[in-house]
XYZ file of C-alpha atoms in Angstrom:
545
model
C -17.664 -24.498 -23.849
C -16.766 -24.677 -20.278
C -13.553 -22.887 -20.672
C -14.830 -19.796 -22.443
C -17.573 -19.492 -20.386
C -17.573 -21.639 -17.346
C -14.028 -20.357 -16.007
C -15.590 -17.046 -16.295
C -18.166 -18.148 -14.046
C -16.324 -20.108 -11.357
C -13.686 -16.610 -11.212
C -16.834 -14.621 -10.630
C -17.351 -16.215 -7.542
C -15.151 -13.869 -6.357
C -16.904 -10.087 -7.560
C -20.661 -11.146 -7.447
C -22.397 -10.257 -4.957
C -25.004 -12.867 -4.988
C -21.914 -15.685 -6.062
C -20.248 -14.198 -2.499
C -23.376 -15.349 -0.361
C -22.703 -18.651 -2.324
C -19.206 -18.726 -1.383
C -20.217 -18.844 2.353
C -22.052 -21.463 1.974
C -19.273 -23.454 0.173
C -17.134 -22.263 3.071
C -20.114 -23.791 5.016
C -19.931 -26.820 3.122
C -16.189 -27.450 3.633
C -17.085 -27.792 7.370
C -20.246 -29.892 7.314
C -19.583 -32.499 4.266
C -23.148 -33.883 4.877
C -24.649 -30.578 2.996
C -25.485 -30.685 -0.049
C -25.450 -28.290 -2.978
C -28.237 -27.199 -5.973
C -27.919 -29.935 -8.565
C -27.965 -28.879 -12.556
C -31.393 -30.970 -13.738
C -29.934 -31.917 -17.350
C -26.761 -33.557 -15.566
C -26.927 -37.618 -15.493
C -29.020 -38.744 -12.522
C -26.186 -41.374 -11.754
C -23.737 -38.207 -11.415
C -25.679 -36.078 -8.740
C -24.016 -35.484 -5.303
C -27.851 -35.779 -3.649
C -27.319 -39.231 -3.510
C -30.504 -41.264 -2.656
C -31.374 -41.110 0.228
C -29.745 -43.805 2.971
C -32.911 -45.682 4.792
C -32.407 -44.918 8.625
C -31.561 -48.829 9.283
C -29.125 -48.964 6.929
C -26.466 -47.229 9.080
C -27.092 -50.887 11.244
C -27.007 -52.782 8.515
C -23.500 -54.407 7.519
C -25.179 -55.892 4.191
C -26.723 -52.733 2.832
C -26.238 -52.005 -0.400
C -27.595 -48.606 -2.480
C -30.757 -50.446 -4.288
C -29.725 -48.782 -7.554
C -26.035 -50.382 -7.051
C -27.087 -54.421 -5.403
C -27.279 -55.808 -8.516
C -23.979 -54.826 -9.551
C -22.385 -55.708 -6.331
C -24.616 -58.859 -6.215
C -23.592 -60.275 -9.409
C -19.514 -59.743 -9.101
C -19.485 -61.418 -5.742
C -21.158 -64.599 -6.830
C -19.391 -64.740 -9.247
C -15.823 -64.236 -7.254
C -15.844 -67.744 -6.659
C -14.780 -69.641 -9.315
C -14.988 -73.803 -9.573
C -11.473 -75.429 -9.888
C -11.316 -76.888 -13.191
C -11.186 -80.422 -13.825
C -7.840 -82.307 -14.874
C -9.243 -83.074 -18.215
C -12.202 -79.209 -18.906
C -10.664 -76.721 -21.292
C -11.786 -73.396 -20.365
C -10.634 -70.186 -21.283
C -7.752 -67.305 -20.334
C -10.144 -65.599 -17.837
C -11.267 -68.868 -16.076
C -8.016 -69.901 -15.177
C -6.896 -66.598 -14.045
C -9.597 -66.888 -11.446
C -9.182 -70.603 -10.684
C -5.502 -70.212 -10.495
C -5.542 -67.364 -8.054
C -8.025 -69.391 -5.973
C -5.953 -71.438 -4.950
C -3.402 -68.964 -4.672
C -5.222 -66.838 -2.028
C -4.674 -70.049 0.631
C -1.596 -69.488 2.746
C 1.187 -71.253 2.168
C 5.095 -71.341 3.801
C 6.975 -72.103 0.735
C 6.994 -71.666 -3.187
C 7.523 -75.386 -3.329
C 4.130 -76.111 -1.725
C 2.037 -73.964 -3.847
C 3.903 -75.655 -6.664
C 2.286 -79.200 -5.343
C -0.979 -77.407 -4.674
C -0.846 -76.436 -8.796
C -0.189 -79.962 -9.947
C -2.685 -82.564 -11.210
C -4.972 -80.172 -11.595
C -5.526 -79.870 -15.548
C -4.175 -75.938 -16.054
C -1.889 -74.517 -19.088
C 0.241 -71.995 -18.473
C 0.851 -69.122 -20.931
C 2.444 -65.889 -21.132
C -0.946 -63.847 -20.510
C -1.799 -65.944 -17.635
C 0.845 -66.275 -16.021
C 1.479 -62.185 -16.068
C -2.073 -61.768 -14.676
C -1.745 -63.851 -11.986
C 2.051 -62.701 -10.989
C 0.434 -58.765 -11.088
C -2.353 -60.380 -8.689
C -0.011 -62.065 -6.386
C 2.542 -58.802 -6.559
C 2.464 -58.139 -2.735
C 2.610 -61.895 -2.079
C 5.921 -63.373 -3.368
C 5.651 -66.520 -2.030
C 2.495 -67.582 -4.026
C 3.704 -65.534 -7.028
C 7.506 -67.127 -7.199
C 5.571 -70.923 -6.480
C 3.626 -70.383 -9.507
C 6.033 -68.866 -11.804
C 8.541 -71.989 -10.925
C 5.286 -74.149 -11.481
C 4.743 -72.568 -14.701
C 8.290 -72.707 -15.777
C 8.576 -76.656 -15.060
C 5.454 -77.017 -17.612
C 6.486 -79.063 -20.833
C 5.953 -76.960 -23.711
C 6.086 -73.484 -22.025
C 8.538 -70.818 -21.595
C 8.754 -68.001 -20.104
C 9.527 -64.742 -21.617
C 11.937 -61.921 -20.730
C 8.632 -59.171 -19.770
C 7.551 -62.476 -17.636
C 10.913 -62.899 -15.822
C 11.250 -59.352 -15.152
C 7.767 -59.144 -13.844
C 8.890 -61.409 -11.145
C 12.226 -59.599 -10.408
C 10.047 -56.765 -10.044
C 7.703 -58.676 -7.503
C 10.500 -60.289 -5.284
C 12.390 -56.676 -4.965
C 8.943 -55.057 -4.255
C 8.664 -57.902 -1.425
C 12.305 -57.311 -0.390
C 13.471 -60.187 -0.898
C 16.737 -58.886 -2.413
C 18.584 -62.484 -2.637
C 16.462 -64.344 -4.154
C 15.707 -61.280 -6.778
C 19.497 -61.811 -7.741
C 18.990 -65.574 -7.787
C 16.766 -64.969 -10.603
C 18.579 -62.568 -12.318
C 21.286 -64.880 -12.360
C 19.160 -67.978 -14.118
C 17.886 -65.065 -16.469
C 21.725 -63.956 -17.260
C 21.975 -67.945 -18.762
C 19.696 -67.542 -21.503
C 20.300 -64.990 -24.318
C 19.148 -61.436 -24.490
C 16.838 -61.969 -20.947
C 18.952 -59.580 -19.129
C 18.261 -56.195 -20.242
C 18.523 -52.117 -18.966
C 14.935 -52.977 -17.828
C 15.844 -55.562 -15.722
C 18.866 -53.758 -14.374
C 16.750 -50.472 -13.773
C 14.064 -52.350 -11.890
C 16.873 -54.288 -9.384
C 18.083 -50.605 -8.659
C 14.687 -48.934 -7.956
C 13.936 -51.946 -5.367
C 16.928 -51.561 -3.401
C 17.492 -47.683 -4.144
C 13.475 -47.577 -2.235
C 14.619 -50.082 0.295
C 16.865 -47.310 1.224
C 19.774 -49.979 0.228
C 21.611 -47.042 -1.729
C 25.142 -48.402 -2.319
C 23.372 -51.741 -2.848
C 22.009 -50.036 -5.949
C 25.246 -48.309 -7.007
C 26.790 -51.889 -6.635
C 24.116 -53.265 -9.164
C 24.921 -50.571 -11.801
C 28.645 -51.872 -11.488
C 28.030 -55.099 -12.049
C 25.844 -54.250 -15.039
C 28.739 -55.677 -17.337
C 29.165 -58.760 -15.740
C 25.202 -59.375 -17.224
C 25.912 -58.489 -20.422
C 24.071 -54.628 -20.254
C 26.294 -51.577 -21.358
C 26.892 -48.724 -18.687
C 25.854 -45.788 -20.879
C 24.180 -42.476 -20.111
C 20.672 -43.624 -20.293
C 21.589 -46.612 -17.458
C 23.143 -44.097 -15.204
C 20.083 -41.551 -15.552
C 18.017 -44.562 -14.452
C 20.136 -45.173 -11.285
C 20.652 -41.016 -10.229
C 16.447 -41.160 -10.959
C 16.023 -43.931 -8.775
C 18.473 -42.829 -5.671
C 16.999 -39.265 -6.004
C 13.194 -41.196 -5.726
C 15.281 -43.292 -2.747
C 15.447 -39.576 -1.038
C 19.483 -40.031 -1.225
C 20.039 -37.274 -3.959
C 23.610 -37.401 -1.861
C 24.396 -40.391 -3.616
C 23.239 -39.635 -7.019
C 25.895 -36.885 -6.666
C 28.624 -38.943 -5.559
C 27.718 -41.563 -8.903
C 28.179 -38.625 -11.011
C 31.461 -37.596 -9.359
C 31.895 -41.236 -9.929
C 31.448 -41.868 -13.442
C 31.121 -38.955 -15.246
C 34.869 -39.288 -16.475
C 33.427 -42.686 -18.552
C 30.182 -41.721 -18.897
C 28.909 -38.263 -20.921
C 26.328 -36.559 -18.688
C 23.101 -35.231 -20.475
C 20.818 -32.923 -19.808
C 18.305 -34.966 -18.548
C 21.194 -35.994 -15.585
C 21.490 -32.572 -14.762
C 17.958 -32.266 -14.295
C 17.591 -35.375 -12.087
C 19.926 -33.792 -9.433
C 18.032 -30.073 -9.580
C 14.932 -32.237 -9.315
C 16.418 -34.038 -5.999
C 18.245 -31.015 -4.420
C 15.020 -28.609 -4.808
C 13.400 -31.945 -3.406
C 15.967 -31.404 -0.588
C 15.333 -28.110 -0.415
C 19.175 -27.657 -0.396
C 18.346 -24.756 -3.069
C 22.016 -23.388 -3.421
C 23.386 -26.755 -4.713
C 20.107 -26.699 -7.213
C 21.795 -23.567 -8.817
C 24.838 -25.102 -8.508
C 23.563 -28.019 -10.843
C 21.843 -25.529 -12.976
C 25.599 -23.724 -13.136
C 27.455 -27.382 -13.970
C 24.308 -27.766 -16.769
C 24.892 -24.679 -18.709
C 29.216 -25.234 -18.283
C 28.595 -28.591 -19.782
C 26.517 -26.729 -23.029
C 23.487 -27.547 -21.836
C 20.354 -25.024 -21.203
C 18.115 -25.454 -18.263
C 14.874 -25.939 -19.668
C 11.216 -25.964 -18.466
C 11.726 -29.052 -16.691
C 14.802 -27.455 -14.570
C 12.755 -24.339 -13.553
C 9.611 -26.194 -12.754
C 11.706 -28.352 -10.027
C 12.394 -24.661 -8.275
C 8.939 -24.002 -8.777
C 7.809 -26.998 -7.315
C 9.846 -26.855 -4.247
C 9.054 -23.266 -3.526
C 5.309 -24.126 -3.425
C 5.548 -26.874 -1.400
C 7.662 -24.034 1.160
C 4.298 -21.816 0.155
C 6.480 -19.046 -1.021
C 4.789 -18.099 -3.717
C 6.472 -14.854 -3.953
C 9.800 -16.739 -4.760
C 7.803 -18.865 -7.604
C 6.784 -15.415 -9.467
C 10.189 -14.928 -9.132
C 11.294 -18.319 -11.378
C 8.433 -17.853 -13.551
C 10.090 -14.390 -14.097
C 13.676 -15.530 -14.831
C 11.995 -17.984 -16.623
C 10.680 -16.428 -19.326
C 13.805 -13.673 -19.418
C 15.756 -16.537 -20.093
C 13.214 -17.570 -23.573
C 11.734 -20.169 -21.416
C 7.735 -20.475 -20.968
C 6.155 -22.369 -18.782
C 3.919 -25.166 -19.804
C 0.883 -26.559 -18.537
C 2.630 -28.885 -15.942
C 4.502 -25.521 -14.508
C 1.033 -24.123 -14.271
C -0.894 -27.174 -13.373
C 2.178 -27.101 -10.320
C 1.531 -23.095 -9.203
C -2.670 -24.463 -9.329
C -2.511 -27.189 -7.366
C 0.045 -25.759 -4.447
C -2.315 -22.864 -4.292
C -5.665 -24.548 -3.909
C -3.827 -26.656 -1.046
C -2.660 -23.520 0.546
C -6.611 -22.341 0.797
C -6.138 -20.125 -2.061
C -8.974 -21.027 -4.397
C -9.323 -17.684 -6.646
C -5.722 -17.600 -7.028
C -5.587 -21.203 -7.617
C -8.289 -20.254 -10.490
C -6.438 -17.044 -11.833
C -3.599 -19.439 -12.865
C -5.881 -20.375 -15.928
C -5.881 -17.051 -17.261
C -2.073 -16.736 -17.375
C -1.769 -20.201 -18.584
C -3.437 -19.120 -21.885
C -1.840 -16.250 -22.183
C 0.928 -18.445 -22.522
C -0.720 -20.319 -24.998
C -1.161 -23.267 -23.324
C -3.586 -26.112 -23.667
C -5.491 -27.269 -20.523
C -4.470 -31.009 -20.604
C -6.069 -33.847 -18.641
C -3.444 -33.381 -15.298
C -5.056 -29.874 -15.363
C -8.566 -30.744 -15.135
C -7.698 -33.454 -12.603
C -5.868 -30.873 -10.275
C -8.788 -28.278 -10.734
C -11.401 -30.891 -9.789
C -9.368 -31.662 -6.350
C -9.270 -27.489 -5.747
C -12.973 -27.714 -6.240
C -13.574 -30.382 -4.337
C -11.344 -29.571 -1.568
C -13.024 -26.214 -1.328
C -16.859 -28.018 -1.345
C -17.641 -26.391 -4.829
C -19.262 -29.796 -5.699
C -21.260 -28.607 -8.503
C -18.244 -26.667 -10.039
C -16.330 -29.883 -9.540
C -18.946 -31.957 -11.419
C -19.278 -29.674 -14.150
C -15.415 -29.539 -14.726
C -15.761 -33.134 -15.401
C -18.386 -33.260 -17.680
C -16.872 -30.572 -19.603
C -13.531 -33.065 -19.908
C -15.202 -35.226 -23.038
C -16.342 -32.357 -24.729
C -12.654 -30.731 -24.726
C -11.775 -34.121 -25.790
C -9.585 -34.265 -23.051
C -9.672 -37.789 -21.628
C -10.898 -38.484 -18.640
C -7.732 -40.945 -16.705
C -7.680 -42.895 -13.762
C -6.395 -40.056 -11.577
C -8.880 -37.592 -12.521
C -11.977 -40.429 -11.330
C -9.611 -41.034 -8.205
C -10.215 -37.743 -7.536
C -13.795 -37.257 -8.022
C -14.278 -40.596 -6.170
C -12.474 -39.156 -3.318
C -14.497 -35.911 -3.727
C -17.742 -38.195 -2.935
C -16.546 -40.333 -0.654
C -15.726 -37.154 1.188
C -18.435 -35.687 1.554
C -20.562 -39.081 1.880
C -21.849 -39.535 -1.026
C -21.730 -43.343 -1.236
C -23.812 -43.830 -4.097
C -22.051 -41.389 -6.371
C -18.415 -43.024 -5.603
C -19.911 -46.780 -6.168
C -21.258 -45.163 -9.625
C -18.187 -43.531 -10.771
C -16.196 -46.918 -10.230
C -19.207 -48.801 -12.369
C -17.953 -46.422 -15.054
C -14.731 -46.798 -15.110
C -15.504 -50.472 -15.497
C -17.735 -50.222 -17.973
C -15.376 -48.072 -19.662
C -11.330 -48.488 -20.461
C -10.186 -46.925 -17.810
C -8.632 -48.885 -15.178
C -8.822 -48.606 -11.896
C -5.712 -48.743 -9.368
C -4.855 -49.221 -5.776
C -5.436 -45.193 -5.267
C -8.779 -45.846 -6.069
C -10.026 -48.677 -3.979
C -8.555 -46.792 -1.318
C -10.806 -44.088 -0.949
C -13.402 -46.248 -1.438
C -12.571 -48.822 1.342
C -12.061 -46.459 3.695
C -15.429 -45.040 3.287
C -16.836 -48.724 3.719
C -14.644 -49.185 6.990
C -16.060 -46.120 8.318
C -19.828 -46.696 7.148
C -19.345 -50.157 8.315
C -20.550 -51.420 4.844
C -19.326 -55.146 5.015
C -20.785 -56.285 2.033
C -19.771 -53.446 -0.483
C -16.106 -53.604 1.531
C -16.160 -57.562 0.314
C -17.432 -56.543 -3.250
C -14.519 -54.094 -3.490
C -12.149 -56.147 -2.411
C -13.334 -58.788 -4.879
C -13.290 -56.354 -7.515
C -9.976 -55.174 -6.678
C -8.560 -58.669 -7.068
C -10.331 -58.831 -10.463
C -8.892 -55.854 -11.688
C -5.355 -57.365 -10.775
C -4.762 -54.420 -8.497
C -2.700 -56.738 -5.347
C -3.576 -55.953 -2.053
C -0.436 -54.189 -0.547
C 0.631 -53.296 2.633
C -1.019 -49.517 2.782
C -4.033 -51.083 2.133
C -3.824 -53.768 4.403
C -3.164 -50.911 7.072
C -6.192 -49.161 6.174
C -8.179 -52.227 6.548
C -7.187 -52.820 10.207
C -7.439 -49.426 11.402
C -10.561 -48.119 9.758
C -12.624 -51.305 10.749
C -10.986 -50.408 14.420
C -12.581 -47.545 14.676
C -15.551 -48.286 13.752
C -15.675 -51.296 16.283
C -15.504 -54.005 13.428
C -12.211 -55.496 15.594
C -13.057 -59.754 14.778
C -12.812 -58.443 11.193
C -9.534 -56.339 11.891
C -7.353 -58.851 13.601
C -9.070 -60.997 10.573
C -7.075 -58.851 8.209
C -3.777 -58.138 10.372
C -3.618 -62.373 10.139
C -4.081 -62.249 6.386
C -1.227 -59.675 6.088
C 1.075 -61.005 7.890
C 0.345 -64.862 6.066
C 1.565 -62.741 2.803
C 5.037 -61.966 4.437
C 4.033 -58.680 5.452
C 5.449 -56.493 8.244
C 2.741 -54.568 10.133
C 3.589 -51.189 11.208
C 3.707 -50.340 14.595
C 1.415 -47.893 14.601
C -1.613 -50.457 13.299
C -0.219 -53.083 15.696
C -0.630 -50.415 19.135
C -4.422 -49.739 18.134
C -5.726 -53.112 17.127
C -3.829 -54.455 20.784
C -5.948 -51.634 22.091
C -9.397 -52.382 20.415
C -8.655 -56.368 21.365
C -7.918 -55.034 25.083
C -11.482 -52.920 25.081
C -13.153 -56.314 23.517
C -11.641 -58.402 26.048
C -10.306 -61.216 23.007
C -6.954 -61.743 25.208
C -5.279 -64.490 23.337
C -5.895 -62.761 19.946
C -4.130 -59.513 21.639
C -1.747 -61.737 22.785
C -0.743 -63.489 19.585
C -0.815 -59.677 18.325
C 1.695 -58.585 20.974
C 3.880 -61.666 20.243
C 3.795 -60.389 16.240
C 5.073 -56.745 17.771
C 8.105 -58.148 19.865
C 9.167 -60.432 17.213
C 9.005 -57.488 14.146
C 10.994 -55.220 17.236
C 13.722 -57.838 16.935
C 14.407 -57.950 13.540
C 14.676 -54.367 13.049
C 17.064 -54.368 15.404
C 19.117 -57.233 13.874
């Protein structure tokens, strides 16, 4: 069992003698990412950083693919492609799904014209199509509200409350806040539609648009909809203006409505949360003083906000000090306060430290839970214990701790950094081939990799398997797009993207706009810098507006 043995072994790195030469040349490692490490020969071949080997020509070569991988990446992009159905073919969910969003991807100016662009051509909406295509189309509102008004003009098809909030959800996303309230409007005219869900995603938009009192303003006119202002719908609005980095206003709701509206101790522990997120630390204990006036005792969750904060300060001194009033006050610390102290340290280059948290954690009689073994995989990782890493996440199954999308984000990153292509391609094969589903975090690392390896064909795979996982291209990744094929002198295929992104209603950021005019400047394309430059003045105006 790794953790009666194999924690043993990866402390000892700090006492042995012979483990200390090893530890240089993990320091080593950290520095040069292209080294690689002693592999374990009873560990799956598919799961070894010593990738195979890359043929010399294949660093000129945008259409390599790994030879153990091109059949895989072969067969999903012929098959990204699917026909358009005839008027009269019956074929089934997934077929549609991919014929729908092909003619989805084109670019078009209204939600009227992809409706005409839908008709005539032979397709039947339903509830789990239409929700797999609106979470395709989630960064592109104007193909996703054209098809669900489409859909919702379809004789003998309705859509249902989850559907209708989706695309609330997809418009606020998008920012576009009036038409969002156009459609909670239509949904407030049929029975039951408008719910706390819908209300509590209209205030997350705008509370992350940093449209604060718009949100506050929503929660007001929660009535008016037919949804009851009770504790749990004002915990949803303090959570999302404390996420909207205004814990300011969360206070002043309170102040606001705590006269109508009993406080629980959950609402106490959203404004510690955002005041240690502050770092305004004095009105944290003021919170935790209001908490325990109102009957109410601070709880793991209130001391592991302190905690939290004080790591990301890297005054570790300070967190002994909570995790000492914590349990003098008859409070222990669970695996997320520990998981917390673990993953601050291993950031803060303190790897044995970072590892001596385990030991106190089961003192505590905690259970090492799957946000554990993620975080102690990145430490490893970070620090260029690759082997460690690995075995860490082959001992995951046999814990029968699950293995979840963020713990294969971070051993995909792990690979990617340190080059190992083949590895990172593998681990998303299995995710695929297993249940666990991959999200934007994890196309990400993977992208960028191909941007900087200038691996065209696996980029196009990715992004094909991206759109088949319903994981919407937003605007972070559009960003990475531009600037990683920048730099590594892929600019046609840049301003390609930056064109794309901005057909989907994006707003480029400034940054990404400066170094593709640069790289179009070095490449001498003038009138695609100059359509570029036209794109910067005209987003400089309407900030300013």
């Amino acid at each position: 069992m790794f953790f009666k043995f194999g924690m043993r072994n990866l402390l000892a790195h700090r006492f042995s003698p012979r483990i200390t030469a090893a530890n240089a040349s993990h320091r080593y490692l950290y520095r040069n990412p292209l080294c690689t490490t002693v592999e374990s020969p009873d560990l799956p071949p598919w799961l070894k950083f010593s990738d195979t080997p890359t043929p010399s020509h294949a660093e000129l070569d945008d259409d390599f693919v790994i030879p153990s991988l091109a059949n895989w990446v072969d067969s999903h992009i012929l098959t990204s492609k699917p026909k358009l159905p005839a008027q009269t073919s019956k074929q089934n969910s997934l077929d549609q799904v991919d014929a729908v969003s092909t003619l989805l991807k084109k670019p078009y100016s209204s939600p009227e014209l992809v409706g005409e662009a839908l008709n005539g051509r032979g397709f039947q909406p339903s509830s789990d199509l239409v929700s797999q295509v609106l979470k395709r189309f989630s960064n592109c509102w104007v193909s996703a509200l054209g098809f669900f008004k489409w859909a919702k003009a379809q004789i003998g098809y309705r859509h249902s409350p989850e559907v209708y909030n989706l695309m609330v959800d997809i418009l606020g996303k998008c920012r576009t806040f009036d038409l969002m309230w156009d459609l909670v409007k239509e949904m407030s005219q049929l029975e039951g539609y408008v719910t706390l869900d819908t209300m509590s995603k209209v205030m997350r938009r705008l509370a992350k648009a940093r449209k604060h009192e718009d949100a506050i303003e929503a929660f007001r006119r929660m009535g008016l909809f037919g949804v009851k202002q009770d504790t749990a719908a004002l915990n949803v609005l303090m959570d999302a203006l404390v996420k909207g980095d205004s814990v300011e206003h969360a206070h002043k709701v309170v102040l606001e409505f705590k006269s109508r509206i009993p406080l629980s101790s959950r609402s106490f522990n959203i404004l510690i949360h955002g005041w240690c997120k502050a770092r305004n630390f004095d009105n944290a204990r003021k919170a935790m003083e209001d908490m325990k006036e109102q009957g109410f005792e601070p709880d793991v969750f209130s001391y592991t906000n302190f905690i939290e904060a004080y790591c990301h300060e890297k005054d570790f001194r300070k967190v002994d000090q909570v995790l000492e009033e914590m349990r003098a006050n008859g409070c222990t610390p669970n695996a997320v306060t520990y998981t917390t102290v673990m993953i601050n340290l291993g950031k803060a280059g303190q790897v044995s430290e970072a590892l001596e948290v385990y030991e106190k954690m089961k003192s505590d009689g905690c259970v090492a839970d799957t946000p554990f073994y993620s975080c102690l995989i990145f430490i490893l990782g970070r620090a260029g214990r690759l082997k460690d890493a690995r075995d860490v996440f082959e001992d995951m199954p046999k814990q029968g701790v699950v293995r979840d999308v963020v713990t294969y984000n971070t051993m995909i990153s792990t690979a990617c950094a340190h080059s190992r292509e083949e590895t990172a391609l593998r681990l998303l094969k299995e995710m695929e081939d297993g249940s666990c589903k991959p999200n934007v975090e994890t196309y990400h690392r993977l992208l960028k990799m191909c941007c900087r390896k200038k691996r065209m064909k696996v980029l196009k795979f990715l992004l094909d398997h991206m759109f088949k996982n319903d994981v919407s291209l937003d605007l972070a990744t559009y960003s990475l797009l531009v600037s990683g094929l920048c730099k590594s002198g892929r600019v046609e295929d840049a301003y390609s993207f930056l064109e794309e992104m901005v057909s989907q209603g994006m707003t480029p950021k400034p940054n990404t706009l400066k170094l593709l005019i640069g790289e179009l400047e070095s490449k001498s394309m003038s009138e695609e810098k100059e359509r570029v430059e036209k794109l910067m003045d005209r987003f400089s105006q309407k900030e300013n507006v």
